[in-house]
Amino acid sequence: VIAEGIGCRSVSLGVNALIMLTKHWTCVSFWNLWIDCLDSQTLLDTLQKSIEERGSLHVVTLNPEMAFASQRDPELFEGLSSADVIIPD
């Protein structure tokens, strides 16, 4: 773990504008990817709220192979790090 923080932010492209998802949970950095540490009820609440307000939510279920591969593949890293929520697989 490189870093830990509460209230990290995620940026997503909305239909016509950037929309910020403010996170009210702890995030930890693993190979420069911010992993969200949240319980299943918080995830479900976040999914529901985001779908109602924004129409979608980009969720990644990250496994070690994906994290490792992203260190050598800039496009994969960009796709993973642009997710609204990254949870361990």
Short mmCIF file of N, CA, C and O in Angstrom, two decimals:
data_model
loop_
_atom_site.label_atom_id
_atom_site.label_comp_id
_atom_site.label_asym_id
_atom_site.label_seq_id
_atom_site.Cartn_x
_atom_site.Cartn_y
_atom_site.Cartn_z
N VAL A 1 0.85 -1.17 0.00
CA VAL A 1 0.00 0.00 0.00
C VAL A 1 0.89 1.23 0.00
O VAL A 1 1.73 1.40 0.87
N ILE A 2 0.72 2.07 -0.99
CA ILE A 2 1.51 3.28 -1.10
C ILE A 2 0.89 4.43 -0.33
O ILE A 2 1.56 5.18 0.34
N ALA A 3 -0.42 4.54 -0.41
CA ALA A 3 -1.09 5.67 0.23
C ALA A 3 -2.51 5.27 0.60
O ALA A 3 -3.05 4.31 0.09
N GLU A 4 -3.07 6.03 1.49
CA GLU A 4 -4.46 5.80 1.90
C GLU A 4 -5.12 7.15 2.09
O GLU A 4 -4.50 8.10 2.54
N GLY A 5 -6.38 7.25 1.74
CA GLY A 5 -7.08 8.51 1.92
C GLY A 5 -8.57 8.31 2.02
O GLY A 5 -9.11 7.34 1.51
N ILE A 6 -9.24 9.23 2.67
CA ILE A 6 -10.70 9.20 2.77
C ILE A 6 -11.22 10.37 1.96
O ILE A 6 -10.68 11.46 1.99
N GLY A 7 -12.29 10.12 1.23
CA GLY A 7 -12.90 11.19 0.45
C GLY A 7 -12.21 11.45 -0.88
O GLY A 7 -12.26 12.54 -1.40
N CYS A 8 -11.55 10.42 -1.43
CA CYS A 8 -10.94 10.61 -2.74
C CYS A 8 -12.05 10.83 -3.77
O CYS A 8 -13.19 10.51 -3.55
N ARG A 9 -11.70 11.41 -4.88
CA ARG A 9 -12.69 11.74 -5.90
C ARG A 9 -12.43 10.95 -7.17
O ARG A 9 -11.32 10.58 -7.46
N SER A 10 -13.47 10.76 -7.94
CA SER A 10 -13.38 10.09 -9.22
C SER A 10 -14.06 10.98 -10.26
O SER A 10 -15.09 11.57 -9.99
N VAL A 11 -13.45 11.09 -11.43
CA VAL A 11 -14.02 11.91 -12.49
C VAL A 11 -14.53 11.00 -13.59
O VAL A 11 -13.84 10.10 -14.03
N SER A 12 -15.75 11.24 -14.04
CA SER A 12 -16.33 10.47 -15.14
C SER A 12 -16.87 11.42 -16.18
O SER A 12 -17.27 12.53 -15.85
N LEU A 13 -16.93 10.96 -17.40
CA LEU A 13 -17.56 11.76 -18.43
C LEU A 13 -19.06 11.55 -18.39
O LEU A 13 -19.53 10.42 -18.51
N GLY A 14 -19.77 12.62 -18.18
CA GLY A 14 -21.23 12.55 -18.24
C GLY A 14 -21.66 12.77 -19.67
O GLY A 14 -20.85 12.78 -20.59
N VAL A 15 -22.93 12.97 -19.88
CA VAL A 15 -23.43 13.17 -21.23
C VAL A 15 -22.82 14.41 -21.86
O VAL A 15 -22.30 14.37 -22.96
N ASN A 16 -22.81 15.53 -21.13
CA ASN A 16 -22.28 16.77 -21.69
C ASN A 16 -21.25 17.43 -20.80
O ASN A 16 -20.78 18.51 -21.12
N ALA A 17 -20.89 16.84 -19.69
CA ALA A 17 -19.98 17.51 -18.76
C ALA A 17 -19.28 16.50 -17.87
O ALA A 17 -19.67 15.35 -17.79
N LEU A 18 -18.23 16.96 -17.23
CA LEU A 18 -17.56 16.14 -16.23
C LEU A 18 -18.39 16.13 -14.96
O LEU A 18 -18.88 17.17 -14.52
N ILE A 19 -18.58 14.98 -14.40
CA ILE A 19 -19.35 14.84 -13.17
C ILE A 19 -18.45 14.20 -12.14
O ILE A 19 -17.81 13.20 -12.40
N MET A 20 -18.40 14.79 -10.95
CA MET A 20 -17.56 14.27 -9.89
C MET A 20 -18.36 13.33 -8.99
O MET A 20 -19.48 13.64 -8.61
N LEU A 21 -17.77 12.19 -8.68
CA LEU A 21 -18.33 11.29 -7.69
C LEU A 21 -17.48 11.46 -6.44
O LEU A 21 -16.30 11.13 -6.44
N THR A 22 -18.06 12.04 -5.41
CA THR A 22 -17.34 12.22 -4.16
C THR A 22 -17.48 10.95 -3.35
O THR A 22 -18.59 10.48 -3.12
N LYS A 23 -16.34 10.42 -2.93
CA LYS A 23 -16.33 9.17 -2.17
C LYS A 23 -16.21 9.48 -0.69
O LYS A 23 -15.37 10.26 -0.28
N HIS A 24 -17.05 8.84 0.09
CA HIS A 24 -17.05 9.03 1.54
C HIS A 24 -16.58 7.76 2.23
O HIS A 24 -17.12 7.36 3.24
N TRP A 25 -15.58 7.13 1.63
CA TRP A 25 -15.01 5.92 2.19
C TRP A 25 -13.50 5.94 1.95
O TRP A 25 -12.98 6.76 1.23
N THR A 26 -12.83 5.00 2.54
CA THR A 26 -11.38 4.92 2.43
C THR A 26 -10.98 4.31 1.09
O THR A 26 -11.63 3.39 0.60
N CYS A 27 -9.91 4.83 0.52
CA CYS A 27 -9.32 4.30 -0.70
C CYS A 27 -7.85 4.01 -0.41
O CYS A 27 -7.21 4.76 0.33
N VAL A 28 -7.33 2.94 -0.98
CA VAL A 28 -5.91 2.63 -0.84
C VAL A 28 -5.29 2.53 -2.23
O VAL A 28 -5.93 2.09 -3.18
N SER A 29 -4.05 2.95 -2.33
CA SER A 29 -3.34 2.91 -3.60
C SER A 29 -2.56 1.61 -3.72
O SER A 29 -1.81 1.24 -2.82
N PHE A 30 -2.77 0.92 -4.83
CA PHE A 30 -2.07 -0.33 -5.14
C PHE A 30 -1.56 -0.22 -6.56
O PHE A 30 -2.34 -0.16 -7.49
N TRP A 31 -0.25 -0.13 -6.73
CA TRP A 31 0.37 0.06 -8.05
C TRP A 31 -0.26 1.25 -8.78
O TRP A 31 -0.62 1.18 -9.94
N ASN A 32 -0.43 2.34 -8.06
CA ASN A 32 -0.95 3.60 -8.58
C ASN A 32 -2.42 3.55 -9.01
O ASN A 32 -2.89 4.42 -9.72
N LEU A 33 -3.14 2.52 -8.59
CA LEU A 33 -4.58 2.44 -8.81
C LEU A 33 -5.26 2.57 -7.46
O LEU A 33 -4.88 1.91 -6.50
N TRP A 34 -6.27 3.44 -7.36
CA TRP A 34 -6.98 3.65 -6.10
C TRP A 34 -8.07 2.61 -5.94
O TRP A 34 -9.03 2.59 -6.71
N ILE A 35 -7.91 1.75 -4.94
CA ILE A 35 -8.87 0.69 -4.65
C ILE A 35 -9.85 1.21 -3.59
O ILE A 35 -9.43 1.75 -2.56
N ASP A 36 -11.13 1.06 -3.87
CA ASP A 36 -12.16 1.54 -2.94
C ASP A 36 -12.44 0.49 -1.88
O ASP A 36 -12.65 -0.68 -2.18
N CYS A 37 -12.42 0.92 -0.63
CA CYS A 37 -12.69 0.05 0.51
C CYS A 37 -14.08 0.39 1.05
O CYS A 37 -14.23 1.27 1.88
N LEU A 38 -15.08 -0.30 0.53
CA LEU A 38 -16.44 -0.02 0.95
C LEU A 38 -17.20 -1.32 1.10
O LEU A 38 -16.87 -2.32 0.45
N ASP A 39 -18.19 -1.32 1.96
CA ASP A 39 -18.99 -2.53 2.17
C ASP A 39 -20.02 -2.67 1.07
O ASP A 39 -20.26 -1.74 0.29
N SER A 40 -20.63 -3.83 0.99
CA SER A 40 -21.56 -4.10 -0.11
C SER A 40 -22.78 -3.18 -0.10
O SER A 40 -23.26 -2.77 -1.16
N GLN A 41 -23.28 -2.80 1.08
CA GLN A 41 -24.44 -1.91 1.12
C GLN A 41 -24.08 -0.52 0.60
O GLN A 41 -24.86 0.09 -0.13
N THR A 42 -22.89 -0.02 0.95
CA THR A 42 -22.46 1.28 0.44
C THR A 42 -22.29 1.22 -1.08
O THR A 42 -22.67 2.16 -1.79
N LEU A 43 -21.75 0.12 -1.58
CA LEU A 43 -21.61 -0.03 -3.03
C LEU A 43 -22.98 -0.03 -3.70
O LEU A 43 -23.19 0.67 -4.69
N LEU A 44 -23.93 -0.78 -3.16
CA LEU A 44 -25.27 -0.82 -3.74
C LEU A 44 -25.94 0.55 -3.70
O LEU A 44 -26.58 0.97 -4.67
N ASP A 45 -25.81 1.26 -2.58
CA ASP A 45 -26.37 2.61 -2.47
C ASP A 45 -25.74 3.55 -3.49
O ASP A 45 -26.43 4.36 -4.11
N THR A 46 -24.42 3.44 -3.66
CA THR A 46 -23.70 4.28 -4.62
C THR A 46 -24.14 3.97 -6.04
O THR A 46 -24.35 4.88 -6.85
N LEU A 47 -24.29 2.69 -6.36
CA LEU A 47 -24.76 2.30 -7.69
C LEU A 47 -26.15 2.87 -7.96
O LEU A 47 -26.38 3.47 -9.02
N GLN A 48 -27.05 2.71 -7.02
CA GLN A 48 -28.42 3.20 -7.20
C GLN A 48 -28.44 4.71 -7.38
O GLN A 48 -29.08 5.23 -8.30
N LYS A 49 -27.74 5.43 -6.51
CA LYS A 49 -27.74 6.89 -6.57
C LYS A 49 -27.11 7.38 -7.88
O LYS A 49 -27.64 8.29 -8.53
N SER A 50 -26.02 6.76 -8.29
CA SER A 50 -25.34 7.19 -9.52
C SER A 50 -26.18 6.91 -10.75
O SER A 50 -26.22 7.73 -11.67
N ILE A 51 -26.86 5.78 -10.78
CA ILE A 51 -27.72 5.47 -11.92
C ILE A 51 -28.89 6.44 -11.98
O ILE A 51 -29.25 6.91 -13.06
N GLU A 52 -29.46 6.79 -10.84
CA GLU A 52 -30.56 7.75 -10.81
C GLU A 52 -30.10 9.14 -11.23
O GLU A 52 -30.80 9.83 -11.96
N GLU A 53 -28.92 9.57 -10.75
CA GLU A 53 -28.46 10.94 -11.00
C GLU A 53 -27.67 11.09 -12.30
O GLU A 53 -27.74 12.13 -12.94
N ARG A 54 -26.91 10.08 -12.66
CA ARG A 54 -26.00 10.20 -13.80
C ARG A 54 -26.31 9.24 -14.94
O ARG A 54 -25.79 9.39 -16.03
N GLY A 55 -27.08 8.21 -14.64
CA GLY A 55 -27.42 7.23 -15.66
C GLY A 55 -26.47 6.05 -15.73
O GLY A 55 -26.78 5.06 -16.37
N SER A 56 -25.31 6.14 -15.08
CA SER A 56 -24.36 5.04 -15.14
C SER A 56 -23.30 5.18 -14.05
O SER A 56 -23.21 6.21 -13.39
N LEU A 57 -22.52 4.13 -13.91
CA LEU A 57 -21.38 4.12 -12.99
C LEU A 57 -20.38 3.12 -13.54
O LEU A 57 -20.75 1.99 -13.87
N HIS A 58 -19.13 3.52 -13.68
CA HIS A 58 -18.07 2.65 -14.21
C HIS A 58 -17.42 1.94 -13.03
O HIS A 58 -16.71 2.56 -12.25
N VAL A 59 -17.68 0.62 -12.90
CA VAL A 59 -17.14 -0.18 -11.81
C VAL A 59 -16.16 -1.19 -12.38
O VAL A 59 -16.44 -1.86 -13.37
N VAL A 60 -14.99 -1.29 -11.75
CA VAL A 60 -13.99 -2.29 -12.12
C VAL A 60 -13.81 -3.24 -10.95
O VAL A 60 -13.67 -2.80 -9.81
N THR A 61 -13.84 -4.55 -11.24
CA THR A 61 -13.48 -5.55 -10.23
C THR A 61 -12.05 -5.97 -10.56
O THR A 61 -11.81 -6.78 -11.44
N LEU A 62 -11.12 -5.39 -9.85
CA LEU A 62 -9.70 -5.51 -10.15
C LEU A 62 -9.11 -6.78 -9.55
O LEU A 62 -9.28 -7.05 -8.38
N ASN A 63 -8.40 -7.53 -10.39
CA ASN A 63 -7.65 -8.68 -9.88
C ASN A 63 -6.15 -8.39 -10.03
O ASN A 63 -5.77 -7.44 -10.72
N PRO A 64 -5.29 -9.14 -9.39
CA PRO A 64 -3.85 -8.86 -9.43
C PRO A 64 -3.27 -8.87 -10.84
O PRO A 64 -2.39 -8.07 -11.16
N GLU A 65 -3.77 -9.76 -11.70
CA GLU A 65 -3.26 -9.82 -13.07
C GLU A 65 -3.56 -8.54 -13.84
O GLU A 65 -2.70 -8.06 -14.60
N MET A 66 -4.74 -7.99 -13.65
CA MET A 66 -5.09 -6.72 -14.31
C MET A 66 -4.21 -5.59 -13.80
O MET A 66 -3.74 -4.76 -14.58
N ALA A 67 -4.02 -5.53 -12.48
CA ALA A 67 -3.19 -4.47 -11.90
C ALA A 67 -1.76 -4.56 -12.42
O ALA A 67 -1.16 -3.55 -12.79
N PHE A 68 -1.22 -5.77 -12.47
CA PHE A 68 0.14 -5.97 -12.97
C PHE A 68 0.24 -5.57 -14.45
O PHE A 68 1.15 -4.85 -14.84
N ALA A 69 -0.71 -6.03 -15.26
CA ALA A 69 -0.70 -5.72 -16.69
C ALA A 69 -0.83 -4.23 -16.94
O ALA A 69 -0.24 -3.70 -17.89
N SER A 70 -1.56 -3.53 -16.10
CA SER A 70 -1.76 -2.09 -16.30
C SER A 70 -0.47 -1.30 -16.13
O SER A 70 -0.37 -0.18 -16.62
N GLN A 71 0.51 -1.87 -15.45
CA GLN A 71 1.78 -1.17 -15.26
C GLN A 71 2.60 -1.14 -16.54
O GLN A 71 3.50 -0.33 -16.69
N ARG A 72 2.26 -2.03 -17.47
CA ARG A 72 2.98 -2.10 -18.75
C ARG A 72 2.13 -1.65 -19.93
O ARG A 72 2.63 -1.56 -21.05
N ASP A 73 0.86 -1.42 -19.70
CA ASP A 73 -0.07 -1.07 -20.76
C ASP A 73 -0.77 0.24 -20.40
O ASP A 73 -1.74 0.24 -19.62
N PRO A 74 -0.32 1.36 -20.96
CA PRO A 74 -0.90 2.67 -20.61
C PRO A 74 -2.40 2.77 -20.89
O PRO A 74 -3.12 3.42 -20.13
N GLU A 75 -2.87 2.15 -21.95
CA GLU A 75 -4.30 2.21 -22.25
C GLU A 75 -5.12 1.46 -21.21
O GLU A 75 -6.18 1.92 -20.80
N LEU A 76 -4.63 0.31 -20.79
CA LEU A 76 -5.32 -0.44 -19.73
C LEU A 76 -5.30 0.35 -18.43
O LEU A 76 -6.31 0.45 -17.75
N PHE A 77 -4.14 0.92 -18.10
CA PHE A 77 -4.04 1.72 -16.88
C PHE A 77 -5.04 2.88 -16.91
O PHE A 77 -5.73 3.15 -15.93
N GLU A 78 -5.12 3.56 -18.05
CA GLU A 78 -6.06 4.69 -18.17
C GLU A 78 -7.50 4.22 -18.00
O GLU A 78 -8.29 4.86 -17.32
N GLY A 79 -7.84 3.10 -18.61
CA GLY A 79 -9.20 2.58 -18.50
C GLY A 79 -9.55 2.19 -17.07
O GLY A 79 -10.64 2.47 -16.58
N LEU A 80 -8.59 1.55 -16.39
CA LEU A 80 -8.84 1.15 -15.01
C LEU A 80 -8.92 2.35 -14.09
O LEU A 80 -9.82 2.46 -13.26
N SER A 81 -7.98 3.27 -14.24
CA SER A 81 -7.94 4.41 -13.32
C SER A 81 -9.06 5.40 -13.57
O SER A 81 -9.34 6.24 -12.71
N SER A 82 -9.73 5.31 -14.70
CA SER A 82 -10.86 6.21 -14.97
C SER A 82 -12.16 5.69 -14.37
O SER A 82 -13.19 6.37 -14.44
N ALA A 83 -12.13 4.51 -13.79
CA ALA A 83 -13.35 3.93 -13.19
C ALA A 83 -13.83 4.78 -12.02
O ALA A 83 -13.02 5.37 -11.30
N ASP A 84 -15.13 4.82 -11.84
CA ASP A 84 -15.70 5.51 -10.69
C ASP A 84 -15.41 4.76 -9.40
O ASP A 84 -15.14 5.35 -8.37
N VAL A 85 -15.49 3.44 -9.49
CA VAL A 85 -15.28 2.58 -8.32
C VAL A 85 -14.41 1.40 -8.76
O VAL A 85 -14.69 0.76 -9.78
N ILE A 86 -13.35 1.13 -8.00
CA ILE A 86 -12.52 -0.05 -8.22
C ILE A 86 -12.58 -0.89 -6.95
O ILE A 86 -12.21 -0.40 -5.87
N ILE A 87 -13.08 -2.10 -7.09
CA ILE A 87 -13.16 -3.01 -5.95
C ILE A 87 -12.33 -4.24 -6.24
O ILE A 87 -12.13 -4.61 -7.41
N PRO A 88 -11.80 -4.90 -5.20
CA PRO A 88 -11.00 -6.10 -5.45
C PRO A 88 -11.86 -7.25 -5.93
O PRO A 88 -13.02 -7.39 -5.54
N ASP A 89 -11.28 -8.05 -6.79
CA ASP A 89 -11.96 -9.22 -7.32
C ASP A 89 -11.49 -10.44 -6.54
O ASP A 89 -10.35 -10.67 -6.37
#
